[in-house]
CSV table of C-alpha atoms in Angstrom, one decimal:
chain,number,residue,atom,x,y,z
A,1,UNK,CA,10.9,-1.1,-15.4
A,2,UNK,CA,12.6,-0.7,-12.0
A,3,UNK,CA,12.4,2.5,-10.0
A,4,UNK,CA,15.7,4.0,-9.0
A,5,UNK,CA,16.7,5.1,-5.5
A,6,UNK,CA,19.6,7.0,-4.0
A,7,UNK,CA,21.9,5.9,-1.1
A,8,UNK,CA,20.0,8.4,1.2
A,9,UNK,CA,17.0,6.2,0.8
A,10,UNK,CA,18.8,3.4,2.7
A,11,UNK,CA,18.8,5.3,6.0
A,12,UNK,CA,16.1,4.1,8.4
A,13,UNK,CA,13.6,6.7,9.8
A,14,UNK,CA,13.3,4.7,13.0
A,15,UNK,CA,14.5,1.6,14.8
A,16,UNK,CA,12.8,-0.6,17.5
A,17,UNK,CA,14.6,-3.3,19.5
A,18,UNK,CA,12.4,-5.8,21.4
A,19,UNK,CA,13.2,-7.8,24.6
A,20,UNK,CA,14.6,-10.7,22.5
A,21,UNK,CA,17.0,-8.4,20.7
A,22,UNK,CA,15.1,-8.5,17.4
A,23,UNK,CA,15.5,-5.2,15.4
A,24,UNK,CA,12.7,-3.6,13.4
A,25,UNK,CA,13.9,-0.9,11.1
A,26,UNK,CA,11.4,1.6,9.6
A,27,UNK,CA,12.0,3.1,6.1
A,28,UNK,CA,10.4,5.6,3.8
A,29,UNK,CA,10.2,4.0,0.4
A,30,UNK,CA,12.0,5.9,-2.5
A,31,UNK,CA,8.5,6.3,-4.1
A,32,UNK,CA,5.1,5.2,-3.1
A,33,UNK,CA,4.0,1.7,-4.3
A,34,UNK,CA,0.7,-0.1,-4.7
A,35,UNK,CA,0.5,-2.9,-2.1
A,36,UNK,CA,-2.1,-5.7,-2.0
A,37,UNK,CA,-3.3,-6.6,1.4
A,38,UNK,CA,-5.0,-9.9,2.1
A,39,UNK,CA,-7.7,-9.3,4.7
A,40,UNK,CA,-9.1,-12.5,6.3
A,41,UNK,CA,-12.8,-13.1,6.3
A,42,UNK,CA,-14.0,-12.8,10.0
A,43,UNK,CA,-16.1,-16.0,9.8
A,44,UNK,CA,-13.8,-18.2,7.6
A,45,UNK,CA,-10.1,-17.6,8.0
A,46,UNK,CA,-9.4,-19.7,4.8
A,47,UNK,CA,-11.0,-17.0,2.8
A,48,UNK,CA,-9.7,-13.5,2.3
A,49,UNK,CA,-10.4,-10.2,0.5
A,50,UNK,CA,-7.7,-8.4,-1.5
A,51,UNK,CA,-7.5,-4.7,-0.8
A,52,UNK,CA,-5.0,-2.3,-2.6
A,53,UNK,CA,-3.4,0.6,-0.8
A,54,UNK,CA,-0.7,3.1,-1.5
A,55,UNK,CA,2.3,2.4,0.8
A,56,UNK,CA,5.0,5.0,1.5
A,57,UNK,CA,6.7,3.4,4.6
A,58,UNK,CA,7.6,-0.1,5.6
A,59,UNK,CA,8.9,-2.0,8.6
A,60,UNK,CA,11.7,-4.5,8.0
A,61,UNK,CA,13.0,-7.2,10.2
A,62,UNK,CA,16.1,-9.1,9.1
A,63,UNK,CA,16.4,-12.6,10.4
A,64,UNK,CA,19.9,-13.9,10.2
A,65,UNK,CA,20.6,-17.3,8.7
A,66,UNK,CA,20.9,-20.4,10.9
A,67,UNK,CA,21.9,-24.0,10.4
A,68,UNK,CA,18.3,-24.8,9.4
A,69,UNK,CA,17.0,-21.6,7.8
A,70,UNK,CA,18.2,-19.1,5.1
A,71,UNK,CA,18.3,-15.4,6.0
A,72,UNK,CA,14.9,-13.9,5.7
A,73,UNK,CA,13.6,-10.4,5.5
A,74,UNK,CA,10.1,-9.8,6.9
A,75,UNK,CA,8.5,-6.7,5.4
A,76,UNK,CA,5.3,-5.1,6.7
A,77,UNK,CA,3.7,-2.0,5.2
A,78,UNK,CA,2.9,0.9,7.6
A,79,UNK,CA,-0.6,2.4,7.4
A,80,UNK,CA,-1.3,6.2,7.4
A,81,UNK,CA,-0.9,6.2,11.2
A,82,UNK,CA,2.6,4.6,10.9
A,83,UNK,CA,1.3,1.4,12.4
A,84,UNK,CA,2.3,-2.0,10.9
A,85,UNK,CA,-0.5,-3.7,8.8
A,86,UNK,CA,0.2,-7.4,9.1
A,87,UNK,CA,-2.4,-8.1,6.4
A,88,UNK,CA,0.3,-7.0,3.9
A,89,UNK,CA,3.2,-8.8,5.5
A,90,UNK,CA,5.8,-10.4,3.1
A,91,UNK,CA,8.7,-12.7,3.7
A,92,UNK,CA,11.7,-12.7,1.3
A,93,UNK,CA,13.7,-15.8,1.9
A,94,UNK,CA,17.4,-15.4,1.1
A,95,UNK,CA,17.3,-11.6,1.6
A,96,UNK,CA,19.6,-10.3,4.3
A,97,UNK,CA,19.7,-6.5,3.7
A,98,UNK,CA,17.4,-3.6,3.1
A,99,UNK,CA,18.9,-3.3,-0.4
A,100,UNK,CA,17.7,-6.8,-1.1
A,101,UNK,CA,14.2,-5.8,0.1
A,102,UNK,CA,14.2,-2.9,-2.3
A,103,UNK,CA,15.3,-5.1,-5.2
A,104,UNK,CA,12.4,-7.5,-4.4
A,105,UNK,CA,10.0,-4.6,-4.4
A,106,UNK,CA,11.2,-3.5,-7.8
A,107,UNK,CA,13.7,-0.7,-6.9
A,108,UNK,CA,17.3,-0.5,-8.2
A,109,UNK,CA,20.1,1.7,-7.0
A,110,UNK,CA,20.8,4.9,-9.0
A,111,UNK,CA,24.4,4.7,-10.1
A,112,UNK,CA,26.4,7.9,-10.8
A,113,UNK,CA,27.1,8.7,-14.4
A,114,UNK,CA,30.7,8.7,-15.6
């Protein structure tokens, strides 16, 4: 069953622009979710350990489509110090908005009742 969110949940809590013009937007999730991190083994990078954490904030980078590639949303969970944890990074091909990211994570907009 999807978790509902309100339009106020679409407002970023922070934005960073790097030297190349890439924009990272930081969002507080509508509700905390369980996120599985894949931590590489220090001696064998082909092996990893799964670790589950509760995530409340994420960083989102939207990569626009090109002639060769579809639009892609890169999503990275933020740890308790609000630092990105690349062990949990996800890429959603064909997603070009934060609303699309929320849909991929199992959230759905809360529509007003008539």
